[in-house]
Amino acid sequence: MTFKPTIEKEEIARMPVENFDGSIVVVDDIQGVADAIRQLRAAETVGFDTETRPNFSRYQHHKIALIQLATQNVCFLFRINRLGAFPPQLAEFINDSTVKKVGLSLQDDFHSMRRRCAVEPANFIDLQDIVHNYGIEELSLQKIYAIVFGKKISKRSRLSNWDADSLTPAQQQYAALDAWACLHLYQHLLTADN
């Protein structure tokens, strides 16, 4: 199956907004990390994304604040900035080749994680590397998602403060949706091959 190659912002603006309807679990303590990793290991494939407080100056650099890992029904938001050191169980999961992880523009995420911890990400699939097989020329998550599903992913919370003491419901929904959307796209594209 092939999709149209590109899409205009005006067309996306008219589309209905997508939401993640699953459970969102904010993980900000070590016990929560262990519980989340246990559940994630049961999945064959998970969606992946990260968030970092935005830089408004070229001299400003912030460390990764959040790692999102999603299954079909639940998204875990690991608050790296609140957990202190990068949790060893999370690093092991990132490095684990037995669970497939799907994201977008992964090199940036890998670079951000390596600034916090010595990780060697394994079994990751970058959607940007596969969408061209379906005739899609766009590289942003919002545009790819709009082409495939005809729905809009709101980017309103993207430039918010991911280092805040607590995440707002809008931040949680945005973060969960980005990770879940990667998984949802990947699974849909696999079925489009059949």
Short mmCIF file of N, CA, C and O in Angstrom, two decimals, residues 97-153:
data_model
loop_
_atom_site.label_atom_id
_atom_site.label_comp_id
_atom_site.label_asym_id
_atom_site.label_seq_id
_atom_site.Cartn_x
_atom_site.Cartn_y
_atom_site.Cartn_z
N SER A 97 17.82 -6.02 23.38
CA SER A 97 17.50 -6.31 21.98
C SER A 97 16.28 -7.21 21.83
O SER A 97 15.86 -7.50 20.72
N THR A 98 15.68 -7.67 22.93
CA THR A 98 14.54 -8.59 22.82
C THR A 98 13.21 -7.86 22.65
O THR A 98 12.23 -8.48 22.24
N VAL A 99 13.15 -6.58 22.97
CA VAL A 99 11.92 -5.80 22.79
C VAL A 99 12.19 -4.74 21.72
O VAL A 99 13.13 -3.96 21.84
N LYS A 100 11.34 -4.72 20.69
CA LYS A 100 11.46 -3.74 19.61
C LYS A 100 10.92 -2.41 20.11
O LYS A 100 9.87 -2.35 20.75
N LYS A 101 11.66 -1.33 19.79
CA LYS A 101 11.25 0.02 20.17
C LYS A 101 11.17 0.88 18.92
O LYS A 101 12.08 0.85 18.10
N VAL A 102 10.07 1.64 18.77
CA VAL A 102 9.83 2.41 17.56
C VAL A 102 9.72 3.88 17.92
O VAL A 102 8.98 4.26 18.83
N GLY A 103 10.48 4.71 17.20
CA GLY A 103 10.43 6.15 17.43
C GLY A 103 10.65 6.89 16.13
O GLY A 103 10.57 6.31 15.04
N LEU A 104 10.95 8.18 16.25
CA LEU A 104 11.14 9.03 15.07
C LEU A 104 12.32 9.96 15.34
O LEU A 104 12.41 10.52 16.43
N SER A 105 13.19 10.09 14.36
CA SER A 105 14.38 10.94 14.51
C SER A 105 15.18 10.51 15.74
O SER A 105 15.48 11.31 16.62
N LEU A 106 15.51 9.25 15.78
CA LEU A 106 16.08 8.63 16.98
C LEU A 106 17.48 9.11 17.34
O LEU A 106 17.85 9.10 18.51
N GLN A 107 18.26 9.53 16.38
CA GLN A 107 19.64 9.93 16.70
C GLN A 107 19.66 11.08 17.70
O GLN A 107 20.52 11.13 18.59
N ASP A 108 18.71 12.01 17.58
CA ASP A 108 18.63 13.12 18.54
C ASP A 108 18.31 12.59 19.93
O ASP A 108 18.89 13.03 20.93
N ASP A 109 17.37 11.65 20.01
CA ASP A 109 17.00 11.06 21.30
C ASP A 109 18.18 10.29 21.91
O ASP A 109 18.44 10.39 23.11
N PHE A 110 18.87 9.53 21.08
CA PHE A 110 20.03 8.77 21.58
C PHE A 110 21.10 9.71 22.13
O PHE A 110 21.67 9.46 23.19
N HIS A 111 21.35 10.78 21.41
CA HIS A 111 22.34 11.76 21.86
C HIS A 111 21.94 12.34 23.21
O HIS A 111 22.77 12.46 24.13
N SER A 112 20.67 12.70 23.36
CA SER A 112 20.18 13.26 24.63
C SER A 112 20.31 12.26 25.77
O SER A 112 20.70 12.63 26.88
N MET A 113 19.99 10.99 25.51
CA MET A 113 20.11 9.98 26.57
C MET A 113 21.57 9.77 26.96
O MET A 113 21.87 9.61 28.14
N ARG A 114 22.45 9.76 25.98
CA ARG A 114 23.87 9.51 26.27
C ARG A 114 24.49 10.64 27.08
O ARG A 114 25.52 10.44 27.73
N ARG A 115 23.89 11.81 27.06
CA ARG A 115 24.37 12.91 27.91
C ARG A 115 24.05 12.63 29.38
O ARG A 115 24.64 13.25 30.27
N ARG A 116 23.10 11.73 29.64
CA ARG A 116 22.70 11.39 31.01
C ARG A 116 23.27 10.05 31.48
O ARG A 116 23.42 9.82 32.67
N CYS A 117 23.51 9.14 30.53
CA CYS A 117 23.87 7.77 30.92
C CYS A 117 24.55 7.08 29.74
O CYS A 117 24.28 7.40 28.59
N ALA A 118 25.41 6.11 30.05
CA ALA A 118 26.06 5.34 29.00
C ALA A 118 25.10 4.27 28.51
O ALA A 118 25.03 3.18 29.08
N VAL A 119 24.33 4.58 27.47
CA VAL A 119 23.40 3.60 26.91
C VAL A 119 23.84 3.23 25.51
O VAL A 119 24.47 4.02 24.81
N GLU A 120 23.52 2.02 25.12
CA GLU A 120 23.75 1.52 23.77
C GLU A 120 22.41 1.01 23.25
O GLU A 120 22.12 -0.19 23.33
N PRO A 121 21.56 1.90 22.75
CA PRO A 121 20.21 1.50 22.35
C PRO A 121 20.21 0.35 21.35
O PRO A 121 20.97 0.34 20.38
N ALA A 122 19.35 -0.64 21.62
CA ALA A 122 19.28 -1.83 20.78
C ALA A 122 17.85 -2.08 20.32
O ALA A 122 16.89 -1.81 21.05
N ASN A 123 17.72 -2.61 19.11
CA ASN A 123 16.46 -3.00 18.50
C ASN A 123 15.48 -1.82 18.40
O ASN A 123 14.31 -1.93 18.75
N PHE A 124 15.97 -0.71 17.90
CA PHE A 124 15.16 0.48 17.65
C PHE A 124 14.88 0.59 16.16
O PHE A 124 15.76 0.33 15.33
N ILE A 125 13.68 1.01 15.83
CA ILE A 125 13.28 1.27 14.44
C ILE A 125 12.90 2.74 14.35
O ILE A 125 12.06 3.21 15.12
N ASP A 126 13.52 3.45 13.40
CA ASP A 126 13.21 4.85 13.17
C ASP A 126 12.20 4.93 12.03
O ASP A 126 12.48 4.50 10.92
N LEU A 127 11.01 5.47 12.32
CA LEU A 127 9.97 5.58 11.30
C LEU A 127 10.46 6.35 10.07
O LEU A 127 10.02 6.07 8.95
N GLN A 128 11.36 7.30 10.27
CA GLN A 128 11.88 8.05 9.13
C GLN A 128 12.60 7.16 8.13
O GLN A 128 12.70 7.48 6.97
N ASP A 129 13.10 6.01 8.61
CA ASP A 129 13.82 5.09 7.73
C ASP A 129 12.90 4.19 6.93
O ASP A 129 13.35 3.54 5.97
N ILE A 130 11.62 4.10 7.32
CA ILE A 130 10.74 3.15 6.64
C ILE A 130 9.57 3.78 5.89
O ILE A 130 9.01 3.14 5.01
N VAL A 131 9.19 5.02 6.23
CA VAL A 131 7.98 5.57 5.61
C VAL A 131 8.13 5.74 4.09
O VAL A 131 7.13 5.67 3.37
N HIS A 132 9.35 5.95 3.62
CA HIS A 132 9.54 6.10 2.17
C HIS A 132 9.14 4.83 1.42
O HIS A 132 8.77 4.88 0.24
N ASN A 133 9.18 3.68 2.10
CA ASN A 133 8.74 2.42 1.47
C ASN A 133 7.25 2.44 1.15
O ASN A 133 6.76 1.59 0.39
N TYR A 134 6.51 3.38 1.74
CA TYR A 134 5.07 3.50 1.54
C TYR A 134 4.72 4.75 0.73
O TYR A 134 3.57 5.17 0.70
N GLY A 135 5.72 5.36 0.12
CA GLY A 135 5.51 6.53 -0.72
C GLY A 135 5.45 7.84 0.03
O GLY A 135 5.19 8.89 -0.55
N ILE A 136 5.69 7.83 1.34
CA ILE A 136 5.61 9.04 2.16
C ILE A 136 6.97 9.75 2.15
O ILE A 136 7.99 9.15 2.48
N GLU A 137 6.95 11.03 1.80
CA GLU A 137 8.18 11.82 1.77
C GLU A 137 8.36 12.68 3.01
O GLU A 137 9.46 13.18 3.26
N GLU A 138 7.30 12.89 3.77
CA GLU A 138 7.37 13.72 4.97
C GLU A 138 8.17 13.01 6.06
O GLU A 138 8.24 11.77 6.08
N LEU A 139 8.77 13.79 6.96
CA LEU A 139 9.58 13.21 8.02
C LEU A 139 9.11 13.56 9.43
O LEU A 139 9.60 13.01 10.40
N SER A 140 8.17 14.49 9.56
CA SER A 140 7.69 14.85 10.90
C SER A 140 6.57 13.90 11.32
O SER A 140 5.78 13.44 10.49
N LEU A 141 6.49 13.63 12.62
CA LEU A 141 5.46 12.74 13.15
C LEU A 141 4.07 13.27 12.82
O LEU A 141 3.19 12.52 12.39
N GLN A 142 3.87 14.56 13.00
CA GLN A 142 2.55 15.14 12.76
C GLN A 142 2.11 14.93 11.30
O GLN A 142 0.97 14.55 11.03
N LYS A 143 3.01 15.15 10.36
CA LYS A 143 2.64 15.01 8.95
C LYS A 143 2.48 13.56 8.54
O LYS A 143 1.55 13.21 7.80
N ILE A 144 3.36 12.69 9.02
CA ILE A 144 3.22 11.26 8.69
C ILE A 144 1.90 10.73 9.24
O ILE A 144 1.16 10.03 8.55
N TYR A 145 1.59 11.09 10.48
CA TYR A 145 0.36 10.62 11.12
C TYR A 145 -0.86 11.12 10.36
O TYR A 145 -1.83 10.38 10.13
N ALA A 146 -0.84 12.37 9.94
CA ALA A 146 -1.95 12.95 9.20
C ALA A 146 -2.14 12.24 7.85
O ALA A 146 -3.28 11.97 7.45
N ILE A 147 -1.07 11.92 7.18
CA ILE A 147 -1.15 11.22 5.90
C ILE A 147 -1.76 9.83 6.09
O ILE A 147 -2.64 9.41 5.34
N VAL A 148 -1.30 9.11 7.10
CA VAL A 148 -1.72 7.72 7.29
C VAL A 148 -3.12 7.62 7.89
O VAL A 148 -3.94 6.80 7.46
N PHE A 149 -3.43 8.46 8.90
CA PHE A 149 -4.69 8.30 9.63
C PHE A 149 -5.70 9.42 9.43
O PHE A 149 -6.84 9.31 9.90
N GLY A 150 -5.31 10.52 8.78
CA GLY A 150 -6.24 11.62 8.59
C GLY A 150 -6.60 12.33 9.88
O GLY A 150 -7.69 12.89 10.01
N LYS A 151 -5.69 12.31 10.85
CA LYS A 151 -5.91 12.98 12.13
C LYS A 151 -4.69 13.83 12.47
O LYS A 151 -3.58 13.56 12.02
N LYS A 152 -4.94 14.84 13.30
CA LYS A 152 -3.90 15.81 13.66
C LYS A 152 -3.36 15.51 15.05
O LYS A 152 -4.12 15.25 15.98
N ILE A 153 -2.04 15.56 15.18
CA ILE A 153 -1.39 15.50 16.49
C ILE A 153 -1.07 16.93 16.89
O ILE A 153 -0.28 17.60 16.23
#
